[in-house]
Amino acid sequence: MLNTRVTKLWQMSKWFVGGGVLSILFYDNIGYVHTVRGRSMSPTLNPGPTRALLRERVWLSKLPYTPHVGDIVVFRSPKHGSKLAMKRIAAVGGETVVPSKVVKSGAAPVTIKPGYVWVEADNRDTAGRDSNEYGQLHEKMIVGKVTWLLWPWARIQDLRKTQPPQTQSLNELKRTELDTEAKAS
C-alpha cells in the first residue's frame, strides 16, 4: 500500500516538474502574456482607464525576428535594466528620423546606426521614456515583439497590422521649413 502511494506520488511529481520545465522553456523562447501599463501607447493600447483590472494584455512574441518600422516592441530600459518598456519602432539602422521632440525644438534629425533602432511612444502628449531620452536603442535590448491584443475581449486584434500615429517625416519637415522661408521672403 505504501509502495503504490510512493509510486503515484513519484509519477505526479514527474508531471509537475516536466510541466514546469516546459513552461519555463515556453516563456523564455516562445512568448508570454504581457500587461500594458501606462498611457504612452494610447490610443493603440490602453485608450481608456488604466486601473489594474482594465489594463490591456498583449501577446509578447520572443521568437527571433528582424525589427521593422511600425513594430511595437518591449525592451529593457537602458537606464533601469530590470524594467521593461513598450514603444513603437520609428526608425531602424541606416534610416534618418525626425524625433518628436526635435520637431518641437528645431534640433537636427538623427541617422540611426546599423544594429540600432529608434523607439517612440504613440501618445506624444504623455510619452514616457523613449529614444528622445535614451537615444538610439541597441537591437539586443529588445525582449520581444508585441503581436496580439488579447484583453479586453472586445478589442482583440492583430497588432502587427496597426499603423503608427501620424508624425512628421523628414521630407515633410523640410517642406514646412521651405514654405516658412518662402512666406518670410
Tab-separated table of C-alpha atoms in Angstrom:
chain	number	residue	atom	x	y	z
A	1	MET	CA	0.000	0.000	0.000
A	2	LEU	CA	2.810	2.397	0.885
A	3	ASN	CA	4.643	1.353	-2.259
A	4	THR	CA	1.682	2.296	-4.542
A	5	ARG	CA	1.333	5.727	-2.879
A	6	VAL	CA	5.021	6.435	-3.328
A	7	THR	CA	4.806	5.310	-6.965
A	8	LYS	CA	1.786	7.548	-7.628
A	9	LEU	CA	3.457	10.490	-5.874
A	10	TRP	CA	6.611	9.946	-7.932
A	11	GLN	CA	4.634	9.846	-11.203
A	12	MET	CA	2.691	13.000	-10.297
A	13	SER	CA	5.888	14.846	-9.362
A	14	LYS	CA	7.420	13.919	-12.749
A	15	TRP	CA	4.407	15.521	-14.475
A	16	PHE	CA	4.661	18.692	-12.373
A	17	VAL	CA	8.413	19.033	-12.867
A	18	GLY	CA	8.108	18.307	-16.580
A	19	GLY	CA	5.274	20.822	-16.928
A	20	GLY	CA	7.286	23.424	-15.039
A	21	VAL	CA	10.329	22.923	-17.255
A	22	LEU	CA	8.182	23.170	-20.408
A	23	SER	CA	6.517	26.341	-19.067
A	24	ILE	CA	9.883	27.985	-18.425
A	25	LEU	CA	11.166	26.992	-21.872
A	26	PHE	CA	7.979	28.345	-23.481
A	27	TYR	CA	8.209	31.643	-21.534
A	28	ASP	CA	11.903	32.137	-22.352
A	29	ASN	CA	11.808	31.155	-26.036
A	30	ILE	CA	8.283	31.448	-27.473
A	31	GLY	CA	6.423	34.215	-25.623
A	32	TYR	CA	4.011	35.172	-22.885
A	33	VAL	CA	1.061	37.401	-21.992
A	34	HIS	CA	2.347	40.871	-21.046
A	35	THR	CA	0.361	43.560	-19.185
A	36	VAL	CA	0.300	47.040	-20.716
A	37	ARG	CA	0.925	49.742	-18.113
A	38	GLY	CA	0.599	53.474	-18.631
A	39	ARG	CA	-0.842	55.551	-21.451
A	40	SER	CA	2.228	56.153	-23.607
A	41	MET	CA	0.956	53.742	-26.294
A	42	SER	CA	-2.582	55.170	-26.340
A	43	PRO	CA	-4.743	55.118	-28.481
A	44	THR	CA	-3.337	51.833	-29.845
A	45	LEU	CA	-3.149	50.337	-26.341
A	46	ASN	CA	-4.890	51.397	-23.109
A	47	PRO	CA	-7.097	54.060	-24.690
A	48	GLY	CA	-9.390	54.202	-21.654
A	49	PRO	CA	-8.928	53.982	-17.880
A	50	THR	CA	-5.846	52.048	-16.785
A	51	ARG	CA	-6.996	50.654	-13.469
A	52	ALA	CA	-5.441	47.276	-12.687
A	53	LEU	CA	-8.357	45.126	-13.887
A	54	LEU	CA	-8.860	47.208	-17.029
A	55	ARG	CA	-5.247	47.135	-18.212
A	56	GLU	CA	-4.860	45.529	-21.585
A	57	ARG	CA	-2.990	42.272	-22.075
A	58	VAL	CA	-0.921	41.554	-25.175
A	59	TRP	CA	0.966	38.581	-26.563
A	60	LEU	CA	4.721	39.219	-26.486
A	61	SER	CA	6.449	37.027	-29.048
A	62	LYS	CA	10.046	36.189	-28.138
A	63	LEU	CA	10.765	34.375	-31.379
A	64	PRO	CA	13.772	35.771	-33.279
A	65	TYR	CA	12.864	38.440	-35.822
A	66	THR	CA	14.258	41.485	-37.630
A	67	PRO	CA	12.933	44.833	-36.319
A	68	HIS	CA	10.856	46.911	-38.756
A	69	VAL	CA	9.433	50.402	-38.597
A	70	GLY	CA	5.965	50.272	-37.036
A	71	ASP	CA	6.598	47.211	-34.833
A	72	ILE	CA	5.541	47.541	-31.208
A	73	VAL	CA	8.321	46.105	-29.058
A	74	VAL	CA	9.112	45.516	-25.402
A	75	PHE	CA	12.690	46.333	-24.436
A	76	ARG	CA	14.896	46.596	-21.393
A	77	SER	CA	15.235	50.164	-20.199
A	78	PRO	CA	18.766	51.454	-20.937
A	79	LYS	CA	18.717	53.407	-17.656
A	80	HIS	CA	16.908	50.838	-15.494
A	81	GLY	CA	17.918	47.421	-16.887
A	82	SER	CA	15.443	45.433	-14.787
A	83	LYS	CA	12.440	47.461	-16.031
A	84	LEU	CA	10.659	46.758	-19.300
A	85	ALA	CA	9.178	49.425	-21.568
A	86	MET	CA	6.851	49.180	-24.582
A	87	LYS	CA	7.169	51.519	-27.569
A	88	ARG	CA	6.871	51.549	-31.368
A	89	ILE	CA	9.907	51.429	-33.662
A	90	ALA	CA	10.125	54.742	-35.544
A	91	ALA	CA	13.356	54.010	-37.451
A	92	VAL	CA	15.876	51.205	-37.954
A	93	GLY	CA	19.587	51.179	-38.789
A	94	GLY	CA	20.514	53.322	-41.794
A	95	GLU	CA	17.358	55.472	-41.694
A	96	THR	CA	17.084	59.116	-40.688
A	97	VAL	CA	14.368	60.046	-38.231
A	98	VAL	CA	12.923	63.329	-37.065
A	99	PRO	CA	12.389	62.691	-33.350
A	100	SER	CA	9.096	64.028	-31.987
A	101	LYS	CA	10.895	66.329	-29.547
A	102	VAL	CA	13.193	67.544	-32.341
A	103	VAL	CA	10.183	68.726	-34.337
A	104	LYS	CA	9.232	70.931	-31.382
A	105	SER	CA	12.740	72.162	-30.527
A	106	GLY	CA	14.168	72.525	-34.037
A	107	ALA	CA	17.252	70.336	-33.401
A	108	ALA	CA	18.840	68.203	-36.121
A	109	PRO	CA	17.412	64.879	-37.371
A	110	VAL	CA	19.143	61.655	-36.276
A	111	THR	CA	20.615	58.963	-38.547
A	112	ILE	CA	20.302	55.532	-36.920
A	113	LYS	CA	23.429	53.357	-36.725
A	114	PRO	CA	23.272	49.762	-38.036
A	115	GLY	CA	22.109	47.357	-35.306
A	116	TYR	CA	20.158	50.099	-33.536
A	117	VAL	CA	16.535	51.317	-33.587
A	118	TRP	CA	14.706	54.496	-32.607
A	119	VAL	CA	11.599	53.902	-30.463
A	120	GLU	CA	8.854	56.387	-29.628
A	121	ALA	CA	5.518	56.328	-27.847
A	122	ASP	CA	2.273	56.541	-29.834
A	123	ASN	CA	0.905	59.145	-27.413
A	124	ARG	CA	3.221	62.132	-27.768
A	125	ASP	CA	1.422	64.084	-25.016
A	126	THR	CA	2.011	61.538	-22.243
A	127	ALA	CA	5.057	59.909	-23.785
A	128	GLY	CA	7.174	58.170	-21.225
A	129	ARG	CA	10.780	57.334	-21.655
A	130	ASP	CA	11.733	56.574	-25.246
A	131	SER	CA	14.584	57.293	-27.668
A	132	ASN	CA	14.028	61.019	-27.206
A	133	GLU	CA	15.507	60.448	-23.737
A	134	TYR	CA	17.620	57.301	-24.224
A	135	GLY	CA	18.918	57.917	-27.711
A	136	GLN	CA	19.348	55.025	-30.114
A	137	LEU	CA	18.445	51.628	-28.686
A	138	HIS	CA	20.572	48.578	-29.493
A	139	GLU	CA	18.545	45.744	-31.061
A	140	LYS	CA	19.855	43.374	-28.359
A	141	MET	CA	17.867	45.356	-25.760
A	142	ILE	CA	14.610	44.252	-27.429
A	143	VAL	CA	12.926	41.468	-25.434
A	144	GLY	CA	10.204	40.715	-27.975
A	145	LYS	CA	7.606	41.951	-30.432
A	146	VAL	CA	4.010	42.639	-29.402
A	147	THR	CA	1.808	40.748	-31.881
A	148	TRP	CA	-1.744	40.457	-30.488
A	149	LEU	CA	-4.022	42.412	-28.191
A	150	LEU	CA	-5.688	39.682	-26.082
A	151	TRP	CA	-7.670	41.555	-23.423
A	152	PRO	CA	-10.272	43.011	-23.214
A	153	TRP	CA	-12.211	40.617	-25.412
A	154	ALA	CA	-13.998	43.420	-27.271
A	155	ARG	CA	-10.670	44.790	-28.583
A	156	ILE	CA	-8.887	41.570	-29.625
A	157	GLN	CA	-6.803	42.372	-32.703
A	158	ASP	CA	-3.624	41.622	-34.596
A	159	LEU	CA	-1.229	44.433	-33.616
A	160	ARG	CA	1.187	43.595	-36.415
A	161	LYS	CA	-1.230	45.403	-38.735
A	162	THR	CA	-1.571	48.640	-36.735
A	163	GLN	CA	-0.184	51.888	-38.066
A	164	PRO	CA	1.797	54.363	-36.004
A	165	PRO	CA	0.137	57.711	-35.350
A	166	GLN	CA	0.780	60.458	-37.891
A	167	THR	CA	4.182	62.067	-37.381
A	168	GLN	CA	6.167	64.472	-39.458
A	169	SER	CA	8.645	62.765	-41.752
A	170	LEU	CA	11.990	64.338	-42.639
A	171	ASN	CA	10.682	65.344	-46.083
A	172	GLU	CA	7.555	66.939	-44.593
A	173	LEU	CA	9.716	68.845	-42.107
A	174	LYS	CA	11.933	70.167	-44.938
A	175	ARG	CA	8.833	71.185	-46.968
A	176	THR	CA	7.450	73.015	-43.935
A	177	GLU	CA	10.773	74.842	-43.474
A	178	LEU	CA	10.875	75.784	-47.171
A	179	ASP	CA	7.269	77.020	-47.054
A	180	THR	CA	8.045	79.085	-43.942
A	181	GLU	CA	11.146	80.591	-45.598
A	182	ALA	CA	9.201	81.353	-48.797
A	183	LYS	CA	6.461	83.132	-46.844
A	184	ALA	CA	9.045	85.127	-44.866
A	185	SER	CA	10.729	86.474	-48.018
